[in-house]
Coordinates of C-alpha atoms in Angstrom, one line a residue:
M1 CA -8.3 108.2 -273.9
F2 CA -9.5 111.6 -275.1
S3 CA -12.2 110.2 -277.3
R4 CA -14.0 109.2 -274.1
I5 CA -13.6 112.6 -272.5
T6 CA -14.8 114.3 -275.6
G7 CA -17.8 112.1 -275.8
S8 CA -18.6 112.3 -272.1
L9 CA -18.1 116.0 -271.6
K10 CA -20.2 117.3 -274.4
R11 CA -20.8 120.5 -272.6
I12 CA -18.7 122.5 -270.2
G13 CA -21.0 125.4 -269.6
F14 CA -19.6 128.9 -269.0
N15 CA -22.0 131.5 -267.7
N16 CA -21.0 135.1 -267.0
S17 CA -23.6 137.5 -265.6
E18 CA -23.5 140.4 -263.2
Q19 CA -26.2 141.4 -260.7
S20 CA -27.8 144.8 -261.4
H21 CA -26.7 147.5 -258.9
N22 CA -26.9 151.2 -258.9
K23 CA -23.8 151.6 -256.7
T24 CA -20.6 153.1 -258.1
S25 CA -18.8 149.8 -257.7
E26 CA -19.7 146.8 -255.6
K27 CA -16.2 145.2 -255.7
Q28 CA -13.8 148.1 -255.6
R29 CA -13.4 151.8 -254.9
H30 CA -10.4 152.1 -257.2
V31 CA -7.6 154.7 -256.7
E32 CA -4.4 154.6 -258.8
S33 CA -1.3 155.9 -257.0
D34 CA 0.9 156.5 -260.1
E35 CA 0.9 159.2 -262.7
E36 CA -1.7 157.4 -265.0
S37 CA -4.5 158.5 -262.5
S38 CA -3.8 162.2 -263.0
P39 CA -6.0 164.2 -265.3
S40 CA -3.0 165.6 -267.2
C41 CA -1.8 162.1 -267.9
K42 CA -5.2 160.9 -269.1
K43 CA -5.5 163.9 -271.4
S44 CA -2.1 163.4 -273.0
N45 CA -2.4 159.6 -273.3
C46 CA 0.9 159.1 -271.4
R47 CA 0.8 155.3 -272.0
P48 CA -0.9 153.4 -274.8
E49 CA -3.4 150.7 -274.0
R50 CA -1.9 147.2 -273.8
H51 CA -4.8 145.7 -275.6
A52 CA -7.6 147.3 -277.6
Y53 CA -11.0 146.5 -276.1
S54 CA -12.9 143.7 -277.7
R55 CA -15.2 140.8 -276.8
P56 CA -13.8 137.2 -276.8
Y57 CA -12.8 136.3 -280.4
F58 CA -14.8 133.0 -280.4
L59 CA -18.0 135.0 -280.1
R60 CA -17.5 136.3 -283.6
L61 CA -19.6 139.3 -283.0
S62 CA -20.3 141.9 -285.7
S63 CA -19.8 145.6 -284.8
E64 CA -23.6 145.9 -284.5
E65 CA -23.8 142.9 -282.2
E66 CA -21.0 144.2 -280.0
M67 CA -22.8 147.6 -279.6
L68 CA -26.0 145.7 -278.7
S69 CA -24.2 143.7 -276.1
R70 CA -23.3 147.0 -274.3
D71 CA -27.0 147.9 -273.7
F72 CA -27.2 147.5 -269.9
R73 CA -31.0 148.3 -270.0
E74 CA -31.8 145.3 -272.1
R75 CA -28.8 143.2 -271.0
P76 CA -29.0 140.7 -273.8
V77 CA -27.4 137.3 -273.4
I78 CA -24.6 136.9 -275.9
V79 CA -23.6 133.5 -277.3
S80 CA -21.0 132.4 -279.9
N81 CA -21.9 132.7 -283.5
E82 CA -19.4 129.9 -284.2
P83 CA -19.6 127.4 -281.4
S84 CA -17.2 125.1 -283.2
L85 CA -14.4 127.5 -282.1
I86 CA -14.8 126.4 -278.4
P87 CA -13.1 123.1 -277.6
L88 CA -15.0 120.0 -276.5
G89 CA -18.3 121.3 -277.7
A90 CA -18.5 123.6 -274.6
G91 CA -21.0 126.4 -274.4
Y92 CA -20.5 130.0 -273.5
A93 CA -22.8 132.9 -272.6
E94 CA -22.2 136.4 -271.3
C95 CA -24.2 139.4 -270.1
I96 CA -23.0 142.9 -269.2
N97 CA -23.5 144.2 -265.7
G98 CA -26.5 146.4 -264.7
G99 CA -24.8 149.7 -265.5
K100 CA -21.7 149.8 -263.3
S101 CA -19.5 150.3 -266.3
E102 CA -20.1 151.4 -269.9
M103 CA -18.7 148.1 -271.4
N104 CA -18.4 144.6 -270.2
E105 CA -15.2 144.4 -268.2
D106 CA -15.1 140.6 -268.1
E107 CA -13.3 138.5 -270.6
A108 CA -12.9 134.8 -271.6
A109 CA -10.5 132.7 -273.5
V110 CA -10.3 129.1 -274.9
G111 CA -7.5 127.2 -276.5
A112 CA -6.1 123.8 -277.2
F113 CA -2.5 122.5 -277.5
H114 CA -0.6 119.3 -277.0
L115 CA 2.6 118.2 -275.3
P116 CA 4.6 115.8 -277.5
T117 CA 6.1 112.6 -276.1
H118 CA 9.8 113.2 -276.9
P119 CA 10.5 116.8 -278.0
N120 CA 14.3 116.3 -277.6
G121 CA 14.4 113.0 -279.6
L122 CA 14.3 110.9 -276.4
V123 CA 12.9 107.4 -276.7
D124 CA 11.7 105.5 -273.6
A125 CA 10.1 102.1 -273.8
V126 CA 7.7 102.9 -271.0
R127 CA 6.1 105.8 -272.9
N128 CA 3.1 104.4 -274.7
I129 CA 1.3 107.5 -275.9
D130 CA 2.2 110.0 -278.5
M131 CA 1.1 113.2 -276.9
I132 CA -0.9 114.8 -274.1
D133 CA -3.8 116.9 -275.4
V134 CA -4.7 119.9 -273.3
Q135 CA -8.0 121.8 -273.6
Y136 CA -8.0 125.3 -271.9
F137 CA -10.9 127.5 -270.8
G138 CA -10.6 130.8 -268.8
I139 CA -12.9 133.4 -267.4
F140 CA -11.5 136.7 -266.2
D141 CA -13.9 138.9 -264.1
G142 CA -12.6 142.5 -264.5
H143 CA -13.1 145.4 -262.2
A144 CA -12.2 149.1 -262.4
G145 CA -11.4 148.7 -266.1
A146 CA -11.0 145.9 -268.6
G147 CA -7.2 146.2 -269.0
A148 CA -6.1 143.3 -266.7
A149 CA -8.8 141.0 -268.0
L150 CA -8.0 141.7 -271.6
M151 CA -4.3 140.9 -271.0
A152 CA -5.2 137.7 -269.1
A153 CA -7.4 136.5 -271.9
D154 CA -4.5 137.0 -274.4
Q155 CA -1.4 136.1 -272.4
L156 CA -2.1 133.7 -269.5
I157 CA -2.3 130.6 -271.8
N158 CA 1.2 131.3 -273.0
H159 CA 2.6 131.3 -269.4
L160 CA 0.7 128.1 -268.7
Q161 CA 1.9 126.3 -271.8
E162 CA 5.5 127.3 -270.9
K163 CA 5.1 125.7 -267.4
L164 CA 3.6 122.5 -268.8
V165 CA 6.3 122.1 -271.4
A166 CA 8.9 122.4 -268.6
I167 CA 7.4 119.3 -266.9
Q168 CA 6.2 117.3 -269.9
D169 CA 8.9 114.7 -269.6
D170 CA 8.0 114.1 -265.9
L171 CA 4.3 113.8 -266.9
F172 CA 5.1 111.1 -269.5
L173 CA 7.4 109.2 -267.1
R174 CA 4.5 108.9 -264.6
L175 CA 1.6 108.2 -266.9
P176 CA 2.3 104.5 -267.7
R177 CA 3.3 103.6 -264.2
E178 CA 0.9 105.7 -262.1
S179 CA -2.2 104.0 -260.7
T180 CA -5.0 106.0 -259.1
A181 CA -3.6 108.3 -256.4
S182 CA -0.2 106.6 -256.5
C183 CA 3.1 108.4 -256.3
F184 CA 6.2 108.0 -258.4
D185 CA 9.6 107.7 -256.8
D186 CA 12.0 108.9 -259.4
S187 CA 15.4 107.2 -259.0
K188 CA 17.1 110.4 -259.9
S189 CA 15.5 112.4 -257.1
K190 CA 15.2 112.1 -253.4
Y191 CA 11.7 113.6 -253.5
I192 CA 8.7 111.4 -253.3
N193 CA 5.0 112.0 -253.5
I194 CA 5.4 114.1 -256.6
N195 CA 2.6 112.7 -258.7
I196 CA 0.9 114.1 -261.9
D197 CA -1.7 116.2 -260.0
I198 CA 1.0 117.9 -257.9
L199 CA 3.0 118.7 -261.0
V200 CA 0.1 120.2 -262.9
T201 CA -1.0 122.1 -259.8
G202 CA 2.5 123.6 -259.5
A203 CA 2.4 124.6 -263.2
L204 CA -0.9 126.4 -262.7
E205 CA 0.3 128.2 -259.6
S206 CA 3.5 129.2 -261.2
A207 CA 1.8 130.4 -264.4
F208 CA -0.7 132.6 -262.4
C209 CA 2.1 134.2 -260.3
D210 CA 4.4 134.8 -263.3
F211 CA 1.6 136.3 -265.3
D212 CA 0.8 138.8 -262.5
E213 CA 4.4 139.8 -262.4
H214 CA 4.1 140.2 -266.2
I215 CA 1.4 142.8 -265.7
A216 CA 3.5 144.6 -263.1
R217 CA 6.4 144.9 -265.5
E218 CA 4.3 146.1 -268.5
K219 CA 2.4 148.7 -266.4
N220 CA 5.6 150.7 -266.7
M221 CA 5.1 150.9 -270.5
F222 CA 1.3 150.4 -271.0
N223 CA -2.0 151.5 -269.5
I224 CA -3.4 148.3 -268.0
T225 CA -6.4 149.3 -266.0
G226 CA -7.9 147.6 -262.9
G227 CA -7.6 144.0 -262.0
C228 CA -9.5 140.8 -262.5
A229 CA -10.5 137.6 -260.8
A230 CA -9.5 134.5 -262.7
I231 CA -10.7 130.9 -263.1
V232 CA -9.1 128.4 -265.5
V233 CA -10.1 124.9 -266.5
L234 CA -7.7 122.4 -268.0
V235 CA -9.0 119.1 -269.4
M236 CA -6.0 116.7 -269.8
M237 CA -4.9 113.1 -269.1
D238 CA -8.4 112.0 -268.1
R239 CA -8.7 114.7 -265.5
V240 CA -10.2 118.2 -265.0
Y241 CA -8.1 120.8 -263.3
V242 CA -9.7 124.0 -262.0
A243 CA -7.4 126.8 -260.9
H244 CA -9.2 129.7 -259.2
A245 CA -8.1 133.1 -257.9
G246 CA -11.0 135.4 -257.2
D247 CA -14.8 135.4 -256.5
C248 CA -15.9 133.0 -259.3
R249 CA -17.3 129.5 -258.8
A250 CA -17.3 126.2 -260.6
V251 CA -19.6 123.2 -260.0
A252 CA -19.5 119.8 -261.7
Y253 CA -22.8 118.0 -262.0
I254 CA -22.1 114.3 -262.4
G255 CA -25.1 112.1 -262.0
N256 CA -26.8 113.1 -258.8
D257 CA -23.7 114.6 -257.3
N258 CA -22.8 118.3 -257.3
V259 CA -19.0 118.6 -256.9
I260 CA -17.7 122.1 -255.9
M261 CA -14.6 122.6 -258.0
A262 CA -14.1 126.3 -257.0
R263 CA -15.7 128.5 -254.3
E264 CA -15.5 132.3 -254.0
F265 CA -12.6 133.9 -252.3
T266 CA -13.8 137.0 -250.4
P267 CA -12.3 139.2 -247.7
M268 CA -14.3 136.9 -245.2
T269 CA -13.3 133.5 -246.6
D270 CA -9.7 134.6 -247.2
S271 CA -9.3 136.5 -243.9
E272 CA -7.0 134.0 -242.3
R273 CA -4.3 134.5 -245.0
I274 CA -4.8 138.3 -244.9
Q275 CA -4.4 138.4 -241.1
A276 CA -1.3 136.3 -241.3
V277 CA 0.3 138.7 -243.8
A278 CA -0.5 141.8 -241.6
N279 CA 0.8 140.1 -238.5
L280 CA 4.1 139.1 -240.1
K281 CA 4.6 142.5 -241.8
P282 CA 2.9 145.2 -239.7
D283 CA 4.8 147.9 -241.6
L284 CA 2.4 147.3 -244.6
T285 CA -0.4 149.0 -242.8
Y286 CA 1.6 151.7 -240.9
S287 CA -0.2 150.2 -237.8
F288 CA -3.4 151.9 -239.0
F289 CA -5.2 148.6 -239.2
S290 CA -5.6 145.8 -236.6
D291 CA -4.7 142.2 -237.6
N292 CA -7.5 141.0 -235.3
Y293 CA -10.8 139.9 -237.0
F294 CA -14.0 140.6 -235.1
L295 CA -17.1 138.8 -236.0
K296 CA -19.1 142.1 -236.0
P297 CA -18.2 145.8 -236.5
L298 CA -17.3 147.5 -233.3
S299 CA -18.7 150.7 -231.8
K300 CA -18.1 152.7 -228.6
K301 CA -20.9 150.8 -226.9
D302 CA -18.8 147.6 -227.2
L303 CA -16.0 149.0 -225.1
G304 CA -15.3 146.6 -222.2
T305 CA -17.7 143.9 -223.5
Q306 CA -16.8 140.4 -224.7
V307 CA -17.0 140.0 -228.5
Y308 CA -16.1 137.1 -230.7
C309 CA -12.6 137.6 -232.2
R310 CA -10.1 135.5 -234.2
L311 CA -6.4 136.2 -233.8
P312 CA -3.8 135.9 -236.6
H313 CA -2.5 132.3 -237.3
R314 CA -5.6 130.8 -235.6
R315 CA -8.7 129.3 -237.0
G316 CA -11.0 129.3 -234.0
W317 CA -13.0 132.1 -232.5
Y318 CA -12.9 133.2 -228.8
Y319 CA -14.3 136.0 -226.6
K320 CA -12.1 139.0 -226.4
E321 CA -12.7 142.1 -224.3
V322 CA -12.9 145.2 -226.5
T323 CA -10.3 147.8 -225.7
E324 CA -9.7 151.4 -226.8
E325 CA -7.0 150.1 -229.2
D326 CA -9.6 147.8 -230.8
L327 CA -11.9 150.8 -231.4
S328 CA -9.1 153.0 -232.7
K329 CA -7.7 150.5 -235.2
P330 CA -10.2 149.1 -237.7
S331 CA -9.9 145.5 -238.8
L332 CA -8.3 144.8 -242.2
V333 CA -11.4 143.0 -243.1
A334 CA -14.8 144.5 -242.3
G335 CA -18.4 143.7 -243.4
Q336 CA -20.3 140.6 -244.1
G337 CA -20.9 138.5 -247.2
K338 CA -20.9 140.4 -250.5
F339 CA -20.4 143.7 -248.6
A340 CA -17.1 142.6 -246.9
R341 CA -14.2 144.8 -247.9
L342 CA -10.4 144.6 -247.6
M343 CA -9.1 147.9 -246.1
G344 CA -12.5 149.4 -246.9
T345 CA -11.5 149.3 -250.6
I346 CA -12.0 146.1 -252.5
G347 CA -14.3 143.1 -252.3
V348 CA -11.9 140.5 -253.8
T349 CA -8.6 139.2 -252.4
R350 CA -7.2 137.1 -255.2
G351 CA -6.6 137.7 -258.9
F352 CA -4.4 139.7 -261.3
G353 CA -3.5 143.4 -261.5
D354 CA -4.4 146.1 -259.1
H355 CA -0.7 146.9 -258.7
N356 CA -1.3 150.6 -258.0
L357 CA -4.4 150.3 -255.9
V358 CA -4.3 152.3 -252.6
M359 CA -6.7 152.8 -249.8
P360 CA -8.8 156.0 -250.6
G361 CA -7.3 159.1 -249.0
T362 CA -4.1 157.3 -248.0
S363 CA -0.9 156.0 -249.5
L364 CA -1.5 152.5 -248.1
Q365 CA -0.9 149.9 -250.8
V366 CA -3.6 147.2 -251.0
K367 CA -1.7 144.9 -253.4
P368 CA 0.5 143.2 -250.7
F369 CA -2.7 141.7 -249.3
L370 CA -3.9 140.5 -252.7
T371 CA -2.5 137.4 -254.2
P372 CA -2.5 135.7 -257.6
V373 CA -1.9 132.3 -256.1
P374 CA -4.9 130.1 -257.2
E375 CA -6.6 127.2 -255.4
V376 CA -6.3 124.2 -257.6
R377 CA -8.8 121.3 -257.5
V378 CA -8.7 118.1 -259.5
L379 CA -11.6 116.0 -260.8
P380 CA -10.4 112.5 -262.0
L381 CA -12.7 111.2 -264.7
S382 CA -11.4 107.6 -264.9
D383 CA -13.1 106.5 -261.7
R384 CA -16.5 108.1 -262.5
Q385 CA -19.3 107.0 -264.7
V386 CA -19.5 110.2 -266.7
Q387 CA -22.6 110.4 -268.9
E388 CA -23.6 112.6 -271.9
N389 CA -25.5 115.1 -269.7
D390 CA -22.9 115.5 -267.0
I391 CA -21.6 119.1 -267.0
L392 CA -19.2 121.5 -265.5
V393 CA -20.5 125.1 -265.0
V394 CA -18.1 127.9 -264.5
G395 CA -19.2 131.5 -263.9
C396 CA -18.5 134.9 -262.4
D397 CA -20.0 135.9 -259.1
G398 CA -23.1 137.6 -260.6
L399 CA -24.4 134.2 -261.8
W400 CA -24.1 132.5 -258.4
D401 CA -25.5 135.5 -256.6
L402 CA -28.8 135.1 -258.4
L403 CA -29.3 131.3 -258.5
T404 CA -28.4 128.3 -256.3
N405 CA -26.1 125.6 -257.5
E406 CA -29.1 123.3 -257.8
E407 CA -31.1 125.8 -259.9
I408 CA -28.1 126.4 -262.3
G409 CA -27.5 122.7 -262.8
A410 CA -31.1 122.0 -263.4
S411 CA -31.4 124.9 -265.9
V412 CA -28.4 123.9 -267.9
K413 CA -29.4 120.2 -268.1
A414 CA -32.9 121.1 -269.1
S415 CA -31.5 123.3 -271.9
L416 CA -29.3 120.4 -273.1
E417 CA -32.2 118.0 -273.1
Q418 CA -34.3 120.4 -275.1
T419 CA -31.5 120.8 -277.6
S420 CA -31.2 117.0 -277.9
R421 CA -34.9 116.6 -278.5
E422 CA -34.8 119.2 -281.2
K423 CA -31.9 117.5 -282.9
L424 CA -33.8 114.1 -282.8
L425 CA -36.9 115.7 -284.2
G426 CA -34.9 117.3 -287.0
Q427 CA -33.3 113.9 -287.8
D428 CA -36.8 112.2 -287.8
R429 CA -38.0 114.8 -290.3
F430 CA -35.0 114.3 -292.5
N431 CA -35.5 110.5 -292.5
T432 CA -39.2 111.0 -293.4
M433 CA -38.3 113.3 -296.3
H434 CA -35.4 111.1 -297.4
P435 CA -36.2 107.4 -296.7
T436 CA -33.5 104.9 -297.4

């Protein structure tokens, strides 16, 4: 099964780039509410760093190369010195932002493990494969420090492996019997419609949430700065799973089709969920913010006029007459596109960390409106004619801000074709020099 996947997905391209800005921070104005933000605590090193700063291990950078990678004036593109360390022949490249931070706050991780058929000595005649191979890829887009991203790159895979091990017997029971999109009715359970994709989705969601709680616990002992968006790819059982919590994106280019596997979560695109939280728990904002969402920022001249508005727990827009209360209470979400902000503070709404983030000048906690719960999408490979040059590109927001989906797909495929031609030319020269 996996020989075909390995042969078909020669490249899963990971691109990580940040758009150059001179602003203090495009994603977040970060304020810590606990003692670690105080100057005295910083001077005395109250808490040790959870992880020493480094670039992803699979890059195999020398100390000189790592220093070069921090030059935001040149912004060199860094690739792995040992590509064989990345599973499935995938490619990776990174580039530091345009000067928003001294070092690259983004991190990445890769890994591979397998789930054995009968770890407890169980034997079942319907189980006809020895193990499930799992290939793991992750990108963690850090902000306001690299602490959360470093910890995610090191620890998230452990949480995920634990969740998959817990359901491995259920996966094996369903594999031989399950046809495409079919569901398995376990005789020991009253629950139906629990198929492989739902089980793996649950494992990913649970792993993300457990890891975020892991950060919250360890912040009591360690200095874990900032937060990070997260996007994870699993290749297993003839499927590709993409779990996404943040403002990254993933696109699969299969034949002439561009399949969106993850789209950015921003205060605008995630506003329905944020409104619902504020409406159900108004004490979280001390009634300072409104849970209404107006299509445009309001000013005094809008008083008494009709403006498009969306109420909590609704999807549609309607005309609402602007009142004094609407003007006195700002919306939780304000701004448009890349400039949209949650509580005027942060430009992302999902991810890890940010447990001590407060709205500047207040004690209002932002974290209750942030969530680590990912959106999970599945790409079955068994019903597609996957070819050698079909790819999946996963990247942070900076990449997709600069290029369209079509431009990125065309660029990566052109690079792969060039590499293939160079390999063929090299083989032809070898055959000429060493005829059989």
